[in-house]
CSV table of C-alpha atoms in Angstrom, one decimal:
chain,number,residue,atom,x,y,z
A,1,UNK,CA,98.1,-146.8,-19.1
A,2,UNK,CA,96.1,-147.2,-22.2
A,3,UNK,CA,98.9,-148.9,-24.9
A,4,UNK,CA,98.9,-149.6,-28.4
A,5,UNK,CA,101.4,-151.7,-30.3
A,6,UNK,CA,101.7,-152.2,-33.9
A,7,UNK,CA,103.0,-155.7,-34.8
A,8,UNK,CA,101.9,-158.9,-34.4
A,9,UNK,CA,105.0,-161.0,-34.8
A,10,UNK,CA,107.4,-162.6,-31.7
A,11,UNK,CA,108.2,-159.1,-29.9
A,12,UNK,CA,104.8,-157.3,-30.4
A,13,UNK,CA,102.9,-160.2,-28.8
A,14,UNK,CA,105.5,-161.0,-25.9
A,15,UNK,CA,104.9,-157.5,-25.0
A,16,UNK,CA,101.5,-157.6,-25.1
A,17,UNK,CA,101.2,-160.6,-22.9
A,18,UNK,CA,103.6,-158.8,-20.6
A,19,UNK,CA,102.1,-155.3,-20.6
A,20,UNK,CA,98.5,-156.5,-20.4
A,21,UNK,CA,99.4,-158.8,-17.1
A,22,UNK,CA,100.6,-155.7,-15.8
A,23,UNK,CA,97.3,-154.2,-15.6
A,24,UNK,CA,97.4,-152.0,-18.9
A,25,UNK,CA,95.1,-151.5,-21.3
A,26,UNK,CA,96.6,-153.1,-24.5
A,27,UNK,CA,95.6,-152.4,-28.3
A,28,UNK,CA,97.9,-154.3,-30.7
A,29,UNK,CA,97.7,-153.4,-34.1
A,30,UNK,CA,98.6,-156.2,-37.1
A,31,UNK,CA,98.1,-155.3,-40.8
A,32,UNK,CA,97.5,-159.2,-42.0
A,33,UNK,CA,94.4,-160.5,-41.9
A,34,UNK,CA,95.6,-163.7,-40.1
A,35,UNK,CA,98.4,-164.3,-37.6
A,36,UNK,CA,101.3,-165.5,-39.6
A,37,UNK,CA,105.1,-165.9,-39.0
A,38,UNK,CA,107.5,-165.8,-42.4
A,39,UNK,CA,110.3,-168.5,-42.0
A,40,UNK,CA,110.3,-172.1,-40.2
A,41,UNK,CA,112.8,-172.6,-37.0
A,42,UNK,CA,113.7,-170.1,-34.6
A,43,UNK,CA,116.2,-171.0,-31.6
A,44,UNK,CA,115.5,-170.3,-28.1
A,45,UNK,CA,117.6,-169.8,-25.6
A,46,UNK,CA,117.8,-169.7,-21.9
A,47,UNK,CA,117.6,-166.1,-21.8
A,48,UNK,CA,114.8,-165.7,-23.6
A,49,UNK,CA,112.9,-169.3,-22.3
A,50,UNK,CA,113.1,-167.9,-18.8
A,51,UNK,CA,111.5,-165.0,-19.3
A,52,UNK,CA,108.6,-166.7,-21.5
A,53,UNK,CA,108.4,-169.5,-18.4
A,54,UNK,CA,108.0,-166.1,-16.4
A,55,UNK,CA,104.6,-165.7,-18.5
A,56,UNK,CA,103.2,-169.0,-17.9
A,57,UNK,CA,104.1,-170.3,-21.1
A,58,UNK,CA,105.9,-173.3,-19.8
A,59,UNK,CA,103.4,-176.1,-20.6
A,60,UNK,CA,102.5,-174.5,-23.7
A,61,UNK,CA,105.9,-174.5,-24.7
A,62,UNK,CA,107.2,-178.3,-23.8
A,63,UNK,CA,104.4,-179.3,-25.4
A,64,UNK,CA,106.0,-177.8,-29.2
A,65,UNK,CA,109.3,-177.3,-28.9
A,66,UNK,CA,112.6,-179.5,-28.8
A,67,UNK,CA,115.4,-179.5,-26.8
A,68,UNK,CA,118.5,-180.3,-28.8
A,69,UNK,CA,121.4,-182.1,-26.9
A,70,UNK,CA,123.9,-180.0,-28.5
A,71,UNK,CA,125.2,-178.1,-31.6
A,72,UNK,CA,127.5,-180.3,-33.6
A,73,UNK,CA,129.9,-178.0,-35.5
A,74,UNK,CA,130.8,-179.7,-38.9
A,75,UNK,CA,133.2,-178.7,-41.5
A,76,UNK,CA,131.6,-178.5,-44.9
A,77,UNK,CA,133.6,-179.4,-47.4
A,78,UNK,CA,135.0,-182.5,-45.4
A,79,UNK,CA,132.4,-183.8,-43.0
A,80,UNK,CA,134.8,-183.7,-40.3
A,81,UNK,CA,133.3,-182.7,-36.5
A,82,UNK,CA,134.5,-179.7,-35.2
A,83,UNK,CA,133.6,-179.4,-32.0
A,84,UNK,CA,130.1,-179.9,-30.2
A,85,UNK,CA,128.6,-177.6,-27.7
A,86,UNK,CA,126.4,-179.7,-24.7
A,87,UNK,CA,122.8,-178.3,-24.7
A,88,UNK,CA,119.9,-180.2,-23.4
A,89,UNK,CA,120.6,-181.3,-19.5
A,90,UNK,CA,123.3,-179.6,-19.2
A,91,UNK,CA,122.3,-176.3,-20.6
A,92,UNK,CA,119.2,-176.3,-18.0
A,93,UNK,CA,121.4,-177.1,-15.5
A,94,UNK,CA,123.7,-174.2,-15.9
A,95,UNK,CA,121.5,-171.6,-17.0
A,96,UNK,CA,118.0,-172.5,-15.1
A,97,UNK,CA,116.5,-173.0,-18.3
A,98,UNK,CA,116.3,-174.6,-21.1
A,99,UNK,CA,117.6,-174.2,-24.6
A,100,UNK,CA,114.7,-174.7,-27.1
A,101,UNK,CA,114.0,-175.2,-30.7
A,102,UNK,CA,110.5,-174.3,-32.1
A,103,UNK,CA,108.7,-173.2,-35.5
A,104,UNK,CA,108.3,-169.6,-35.4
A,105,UNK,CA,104.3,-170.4,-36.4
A,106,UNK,CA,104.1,-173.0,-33.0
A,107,UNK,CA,105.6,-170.3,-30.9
A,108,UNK,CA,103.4,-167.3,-32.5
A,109,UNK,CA,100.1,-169.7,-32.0
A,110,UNK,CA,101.4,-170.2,-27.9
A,111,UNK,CA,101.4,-166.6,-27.2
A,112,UNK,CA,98.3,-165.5,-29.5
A,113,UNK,CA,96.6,-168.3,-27.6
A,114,UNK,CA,97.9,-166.6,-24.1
A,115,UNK,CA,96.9,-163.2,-25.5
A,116,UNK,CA,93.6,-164.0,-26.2
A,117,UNK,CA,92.9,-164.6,-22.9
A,118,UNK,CA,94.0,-161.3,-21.6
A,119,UNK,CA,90.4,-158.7,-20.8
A,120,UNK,CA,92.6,-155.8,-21.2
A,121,UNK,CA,94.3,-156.9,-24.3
A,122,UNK,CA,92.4,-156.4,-27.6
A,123,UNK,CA,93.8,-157.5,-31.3
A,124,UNK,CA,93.2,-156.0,-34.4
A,125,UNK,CA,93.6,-157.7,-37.3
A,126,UNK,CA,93.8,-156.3,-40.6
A,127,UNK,CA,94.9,-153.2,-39.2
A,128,UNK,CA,96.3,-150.7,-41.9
A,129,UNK,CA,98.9,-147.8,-39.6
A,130,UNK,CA,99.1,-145.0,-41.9
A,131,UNK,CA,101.0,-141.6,-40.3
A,132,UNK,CA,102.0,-141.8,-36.3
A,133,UNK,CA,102.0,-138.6,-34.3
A,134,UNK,CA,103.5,-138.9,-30.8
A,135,UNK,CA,105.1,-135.9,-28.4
A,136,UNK,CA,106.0,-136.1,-25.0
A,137,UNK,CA,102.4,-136.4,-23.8
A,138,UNK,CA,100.9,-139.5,-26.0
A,139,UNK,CA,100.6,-141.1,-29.4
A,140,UNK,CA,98.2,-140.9,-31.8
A,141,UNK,CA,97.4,-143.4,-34.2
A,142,UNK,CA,94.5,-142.6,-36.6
A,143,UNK,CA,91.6,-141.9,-33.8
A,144,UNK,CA,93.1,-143.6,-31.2
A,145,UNK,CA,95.1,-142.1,-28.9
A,146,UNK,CA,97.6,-143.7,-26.4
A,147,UNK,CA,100.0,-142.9,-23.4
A,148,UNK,CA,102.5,-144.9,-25.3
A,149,UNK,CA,102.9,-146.8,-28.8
A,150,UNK,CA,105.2,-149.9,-29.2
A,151,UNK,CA,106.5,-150.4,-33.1
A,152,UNK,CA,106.9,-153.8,-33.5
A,153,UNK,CA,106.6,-153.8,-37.2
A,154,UNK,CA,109.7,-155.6,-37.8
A,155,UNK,CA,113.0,-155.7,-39.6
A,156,UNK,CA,111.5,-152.9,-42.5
A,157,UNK,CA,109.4,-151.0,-40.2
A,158,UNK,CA,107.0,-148.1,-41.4
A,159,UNK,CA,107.2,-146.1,-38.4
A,160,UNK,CA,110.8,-146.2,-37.8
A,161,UNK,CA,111.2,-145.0,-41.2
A,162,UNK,CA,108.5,-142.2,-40.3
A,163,UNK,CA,110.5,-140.7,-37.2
A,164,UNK,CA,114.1,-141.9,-37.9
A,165,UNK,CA,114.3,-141.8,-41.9
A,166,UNK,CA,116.4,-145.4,-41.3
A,167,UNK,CA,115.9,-148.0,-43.7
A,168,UNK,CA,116.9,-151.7,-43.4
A,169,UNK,CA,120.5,-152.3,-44.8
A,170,UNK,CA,121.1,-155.6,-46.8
A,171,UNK,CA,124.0,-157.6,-45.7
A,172,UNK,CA,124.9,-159.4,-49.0
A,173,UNK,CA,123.6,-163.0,-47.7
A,174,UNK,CA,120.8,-164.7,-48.1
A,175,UNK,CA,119.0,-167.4,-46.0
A,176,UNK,CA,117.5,-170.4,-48.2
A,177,UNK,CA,115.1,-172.1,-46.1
A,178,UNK,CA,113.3,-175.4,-46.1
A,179,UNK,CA,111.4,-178.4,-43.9
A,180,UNK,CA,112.1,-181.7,-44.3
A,181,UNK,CA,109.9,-184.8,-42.6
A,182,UNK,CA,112.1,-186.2,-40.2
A,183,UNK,CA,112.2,-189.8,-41.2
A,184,UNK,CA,113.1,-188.2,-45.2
A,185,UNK,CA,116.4,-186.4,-43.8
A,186,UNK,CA,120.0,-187.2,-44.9
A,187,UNK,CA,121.1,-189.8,-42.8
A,188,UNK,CA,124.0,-187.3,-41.8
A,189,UNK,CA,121.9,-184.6,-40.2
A,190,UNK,CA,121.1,-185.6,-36.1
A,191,UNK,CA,116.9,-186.4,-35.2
A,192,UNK,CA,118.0,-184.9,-31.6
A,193,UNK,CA,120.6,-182.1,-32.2
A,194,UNK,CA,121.6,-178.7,-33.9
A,195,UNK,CA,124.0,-179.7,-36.9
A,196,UNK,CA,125.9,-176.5,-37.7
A,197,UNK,CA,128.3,-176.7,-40.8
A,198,UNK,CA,130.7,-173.8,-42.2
A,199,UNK,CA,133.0,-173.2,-45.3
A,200,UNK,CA,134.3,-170.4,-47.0
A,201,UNK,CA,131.4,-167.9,-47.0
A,202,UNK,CA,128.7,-169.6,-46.6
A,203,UNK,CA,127.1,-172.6,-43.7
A,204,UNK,CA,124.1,-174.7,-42.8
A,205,UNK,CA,122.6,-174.5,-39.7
A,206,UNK,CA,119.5,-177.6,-38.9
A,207,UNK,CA,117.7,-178.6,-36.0
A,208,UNK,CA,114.7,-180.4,-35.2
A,209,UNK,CA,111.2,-178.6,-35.3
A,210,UNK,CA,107.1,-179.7,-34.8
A,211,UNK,CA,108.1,-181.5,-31.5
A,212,UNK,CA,110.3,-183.7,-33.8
A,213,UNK,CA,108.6,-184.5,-36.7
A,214,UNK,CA,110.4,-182.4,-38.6
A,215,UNK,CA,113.9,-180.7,-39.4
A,216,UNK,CA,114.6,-177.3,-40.1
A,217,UNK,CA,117.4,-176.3,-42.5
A,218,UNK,CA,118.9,-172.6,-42.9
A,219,UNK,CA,122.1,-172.1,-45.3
A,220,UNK,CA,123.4,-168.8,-45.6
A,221,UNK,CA,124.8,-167.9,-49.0
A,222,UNK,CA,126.2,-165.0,-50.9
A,223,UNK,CA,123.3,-163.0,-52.5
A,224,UNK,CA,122.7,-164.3,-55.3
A,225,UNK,CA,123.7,-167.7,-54.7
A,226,UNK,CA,121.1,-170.8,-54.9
A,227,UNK,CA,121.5,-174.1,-52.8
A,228,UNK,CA,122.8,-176.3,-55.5
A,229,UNK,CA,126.1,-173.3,-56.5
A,230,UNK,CA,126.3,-173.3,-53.3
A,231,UNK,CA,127.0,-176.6,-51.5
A,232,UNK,CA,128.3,-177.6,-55.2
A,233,UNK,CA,131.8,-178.4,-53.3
A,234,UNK,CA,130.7,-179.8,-50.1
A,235,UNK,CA,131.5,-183.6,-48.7
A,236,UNK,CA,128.3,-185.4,-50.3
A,237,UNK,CA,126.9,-186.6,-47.1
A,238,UNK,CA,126.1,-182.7,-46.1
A,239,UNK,CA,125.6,-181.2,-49.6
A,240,UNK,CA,122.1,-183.7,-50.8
A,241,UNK,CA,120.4,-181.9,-48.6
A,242,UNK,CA,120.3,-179.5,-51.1
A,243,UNK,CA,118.0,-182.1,-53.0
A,244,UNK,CA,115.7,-182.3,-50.1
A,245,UNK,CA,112.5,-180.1,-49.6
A,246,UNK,CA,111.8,-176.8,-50.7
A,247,UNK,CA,114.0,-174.2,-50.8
A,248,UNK,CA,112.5,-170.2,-50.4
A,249,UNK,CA,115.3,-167.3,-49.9
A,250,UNK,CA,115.0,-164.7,-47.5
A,251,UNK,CA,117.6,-161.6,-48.5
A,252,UNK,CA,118.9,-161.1,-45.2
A,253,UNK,CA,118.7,-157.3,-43.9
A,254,UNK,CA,120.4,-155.4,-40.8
A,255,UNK,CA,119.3,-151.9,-39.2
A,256,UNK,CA,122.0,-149.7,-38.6
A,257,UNK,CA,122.8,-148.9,-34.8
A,258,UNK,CA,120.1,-146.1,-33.6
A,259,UNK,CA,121.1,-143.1,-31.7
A,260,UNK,CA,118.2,-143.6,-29.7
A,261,UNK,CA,114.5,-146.1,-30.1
A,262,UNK,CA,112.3,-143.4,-28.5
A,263,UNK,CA,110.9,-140.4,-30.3
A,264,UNK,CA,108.2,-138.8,-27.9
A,265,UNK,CA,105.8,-141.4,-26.5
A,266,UNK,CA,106.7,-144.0,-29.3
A,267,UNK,CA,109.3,-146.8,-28.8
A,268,UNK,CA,111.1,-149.1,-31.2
A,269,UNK,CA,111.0,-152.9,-30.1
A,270,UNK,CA,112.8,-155.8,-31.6
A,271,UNK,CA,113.9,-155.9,-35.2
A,272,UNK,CA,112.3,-153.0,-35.8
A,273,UNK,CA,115.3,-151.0,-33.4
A,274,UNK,CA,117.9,-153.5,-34.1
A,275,UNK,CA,117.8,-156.2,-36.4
A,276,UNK,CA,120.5,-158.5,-36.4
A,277,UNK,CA,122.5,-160.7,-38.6
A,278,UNK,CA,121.5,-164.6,-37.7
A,279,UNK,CA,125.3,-165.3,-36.5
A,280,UNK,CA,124.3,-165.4,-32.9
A,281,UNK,CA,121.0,-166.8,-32.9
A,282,UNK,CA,119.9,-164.3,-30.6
A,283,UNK,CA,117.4,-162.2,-32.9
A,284,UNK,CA,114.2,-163.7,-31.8
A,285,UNK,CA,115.9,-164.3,-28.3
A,286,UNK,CA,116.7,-160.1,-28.4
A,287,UNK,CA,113.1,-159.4,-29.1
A,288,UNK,CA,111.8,-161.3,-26.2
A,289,UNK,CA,114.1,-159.5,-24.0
A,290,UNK,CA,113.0,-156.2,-25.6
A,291,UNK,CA,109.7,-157.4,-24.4
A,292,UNK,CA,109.1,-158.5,-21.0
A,293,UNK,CA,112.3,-156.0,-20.0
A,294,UNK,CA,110.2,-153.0,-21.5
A,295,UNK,CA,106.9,-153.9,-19.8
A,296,UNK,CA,108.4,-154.4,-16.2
A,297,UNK,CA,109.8,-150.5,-16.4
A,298,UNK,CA,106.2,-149.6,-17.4
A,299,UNK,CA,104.8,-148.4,-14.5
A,300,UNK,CA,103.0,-145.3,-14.4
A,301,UNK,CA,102.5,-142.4,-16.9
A,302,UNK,CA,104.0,-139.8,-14.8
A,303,UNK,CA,107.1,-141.4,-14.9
A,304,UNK,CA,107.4,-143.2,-18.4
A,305,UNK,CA,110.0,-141.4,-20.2
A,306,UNK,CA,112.7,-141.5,-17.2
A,307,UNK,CA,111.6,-145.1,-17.8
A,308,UNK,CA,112.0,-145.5,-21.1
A,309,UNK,CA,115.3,-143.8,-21.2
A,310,UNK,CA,116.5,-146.0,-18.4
A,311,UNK,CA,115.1,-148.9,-20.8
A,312,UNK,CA,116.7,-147.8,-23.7
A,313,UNK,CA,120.1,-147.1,-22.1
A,314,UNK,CA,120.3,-150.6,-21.1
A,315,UNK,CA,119.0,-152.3,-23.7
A,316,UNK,CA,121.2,-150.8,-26.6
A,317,UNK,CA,124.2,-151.7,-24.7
A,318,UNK,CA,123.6,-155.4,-24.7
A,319,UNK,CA,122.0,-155.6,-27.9
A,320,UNK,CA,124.9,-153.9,-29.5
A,321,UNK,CA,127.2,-156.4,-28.2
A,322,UNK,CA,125.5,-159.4,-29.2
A,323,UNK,CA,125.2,-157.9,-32.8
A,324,UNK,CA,129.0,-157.4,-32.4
A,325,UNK,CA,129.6,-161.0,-31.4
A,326,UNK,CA,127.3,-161.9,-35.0
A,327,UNK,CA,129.2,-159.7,-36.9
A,328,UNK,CA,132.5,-161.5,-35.6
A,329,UNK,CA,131.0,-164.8,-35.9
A,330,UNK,CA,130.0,-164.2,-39.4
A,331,UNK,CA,133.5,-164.0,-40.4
A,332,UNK,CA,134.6,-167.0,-38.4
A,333,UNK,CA,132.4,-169.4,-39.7
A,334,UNK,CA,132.8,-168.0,-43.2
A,335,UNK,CA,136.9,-168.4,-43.2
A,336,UNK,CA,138.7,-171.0,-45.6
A,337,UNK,CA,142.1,-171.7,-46.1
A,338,UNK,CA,144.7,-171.6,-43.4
A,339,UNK,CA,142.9,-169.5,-41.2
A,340,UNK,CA,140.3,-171.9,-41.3
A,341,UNK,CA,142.4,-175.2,-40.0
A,342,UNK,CA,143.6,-172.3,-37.2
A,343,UNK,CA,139.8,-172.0,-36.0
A,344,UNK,CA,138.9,-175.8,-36.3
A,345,UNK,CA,142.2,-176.1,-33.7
A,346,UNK,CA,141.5,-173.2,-31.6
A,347,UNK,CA,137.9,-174.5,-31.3
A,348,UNK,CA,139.1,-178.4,-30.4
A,349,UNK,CA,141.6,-177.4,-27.5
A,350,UNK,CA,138.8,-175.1,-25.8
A,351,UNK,CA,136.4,-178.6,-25.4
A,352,UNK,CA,133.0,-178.6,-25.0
A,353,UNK,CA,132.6,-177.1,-21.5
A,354,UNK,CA,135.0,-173.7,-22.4
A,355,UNK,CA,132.9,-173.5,-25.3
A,356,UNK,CA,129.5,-173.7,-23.8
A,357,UNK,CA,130.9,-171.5,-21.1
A,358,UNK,CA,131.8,-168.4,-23.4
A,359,UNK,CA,127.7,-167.9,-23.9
A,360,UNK,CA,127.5,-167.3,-20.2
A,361,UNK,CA,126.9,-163.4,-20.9
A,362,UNK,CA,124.2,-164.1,-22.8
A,363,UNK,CA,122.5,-167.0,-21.6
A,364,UNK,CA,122.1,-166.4,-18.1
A,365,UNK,CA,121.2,-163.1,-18.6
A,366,UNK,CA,118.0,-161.9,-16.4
A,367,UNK,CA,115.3,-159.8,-19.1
């Protein structure tokens, strides 16, 4: 089938790879002039490394990424370890892959760099979508007409404001980002792990990036809130990291569940059907599964939209419950008081192993 794709970000160019080693002919559509992720970190796990070892990447990937030993669960304002969930060895181990950490910019350059060797895969840069017309025979973008289109324009997308008349929600939080040189980081913060530390309505999540050289650092915050009101009544050995780097907020947006991604022979993939709260760390993870998932049901055009409906069907259902389990972790980690010493308890008698062990659903998930 002749497909075109608008996006150039995580899910646009997994599905490209994917649909192109299918034997399709593949037009993806980016309006910026040069490839380019926003943010820093993103966190990979099993179930969406798998599916990315399933393309080849494998090398590419080892090569970037790091492969934390576990996520260390702090509380803020005392310092005090929570709990800590095993990753590295042991995460491979159970899950047949493993759980990375990677700069969104090192993982975009892998797959752009697989792309490019694709024949039937063609990438259009600067690429400005104005109206898309679809039915239930093709799309049409401009003069260019396909047997299917893939909006992968992300979490504010044009075209699924076009056909659904949905715009992006805001959730009230905002993510303050920054990089810091390994060797410059707060003594407190692990070279080797994912440091995760929560307090009353807010946390910090970092974890090593540029095969080590450097740390990522996310806090979430009320809107409105900067780095230095935020962490004002943290244990000191967490909050100066607020005097490290420098810090860029990014308002952080949700899309309202969908009664359905497909409107004729256009399809909504990644962010731009579901875009998620960062509670689960499963929104780049999502997209990938979007991806490769989609592009295995594409087989032939007389049988796309029973497809695509199948597609769809099983898609929402487990996207919707990993947005449910962000949503419920949002409030967890954000608790104070009394109900907060009742989580750090709950959390300790589990152990590591009961802990790592309630991510089964996801992580060993097959896209």
């Amino acid at each position: 089938m002749r497909i075109g794709i608008v996006g150039g970000g995580i899910a646009g160019l997994t599905c490209a790879l994917a649909l192109s080693r299918s034997g399709h002919k593949v037009t993806l559509h980016e309006r910026a002039p040069v490839l380019e992720e926003v943010g820093a970190g993103i966190q990979l796990s099993p179930n969406a490394t798998k599916p990315l070892f399933e393309l080849g990447l494998s090398s590419a990937l080892n090569a970037v990424a790091s492969a934390p030993r576990s996520i260390d669960m702090y509380a803020g304002h005392s310092s005090v370890l929570i709990a800590s969930i095993p990753l590295g060895p042991e995460a491979e181990r159970r899950y047949g892959a493993p759980y990375y950490v990677i700069h969104r910019a090192d993982l975009q350059r892998t797959l752009a760099e697989a792309c490019a060797k694709e024949p039937n895969l063609k990438i259009c840069l600067g690429s400005q979508i104005g109206v898309v017309h679809t039915n239930n025979s093709h799309a049409r973008v401009g003069s260019d007409t396909f047997d299917l289109l893939i909006a992968a324009d992300g979490v504010n997308s044009a075209i699924r404001r076009q056909h659904f008349d949905v715009l992006a929600q805001p959730s009230g939080l905002v993510a303050w980002r920054t990089t810091i040189p390994m060797d410059e980081r707060p003594a407190f913060f692990a070279r080797e792990r994912t440091t995760l530390c929560i307090a009353k309505n807010t946390h910090l999540v970092t974890y090593p990036i540029g095969s080590g050289t450097e740390l990522n650092a996310v806090a979430i915050l009320p809107q409105g809130t900067e780095p230095e009101d935020g962490f004002s009544k943290w244990n000191n050995k967490v909050a100066q990291i607020k005097d490290c780097g420098e810090w860029l907020a990014w308002p952080l947006n949700q899309v309202p569940t969908l009664p359905r991604w497909t409107s004729g022979r256009m399809v909504l993939l990644g962010d731009a059907a579901h875009a998620m709260l960062p509670f689960a760390a499963q929104g780049g993870a999502s997209a990938i599964e979007d991806a490769v998932s989609l592009a295995k049901c594409i087989r032939k055009s007389d049988a796309l939209s029973t497809n695509l409906q199948l597609w769809e069907k099983q898609r929402k259902k487990r996207v919707e419950s990993i947005a449910a389990l962000a949503m419920r972790n949002r409030w967890i980690y954000h608790l104070s008081g009394p109900m907060a010493l009742a989580r750090n308890m709950v959390m300790k008698g589990l152990g590591p192993q009961r802990l790592l062990a309630q991510q089964d659903w996801i992580y060993r998930h097959q896209a």
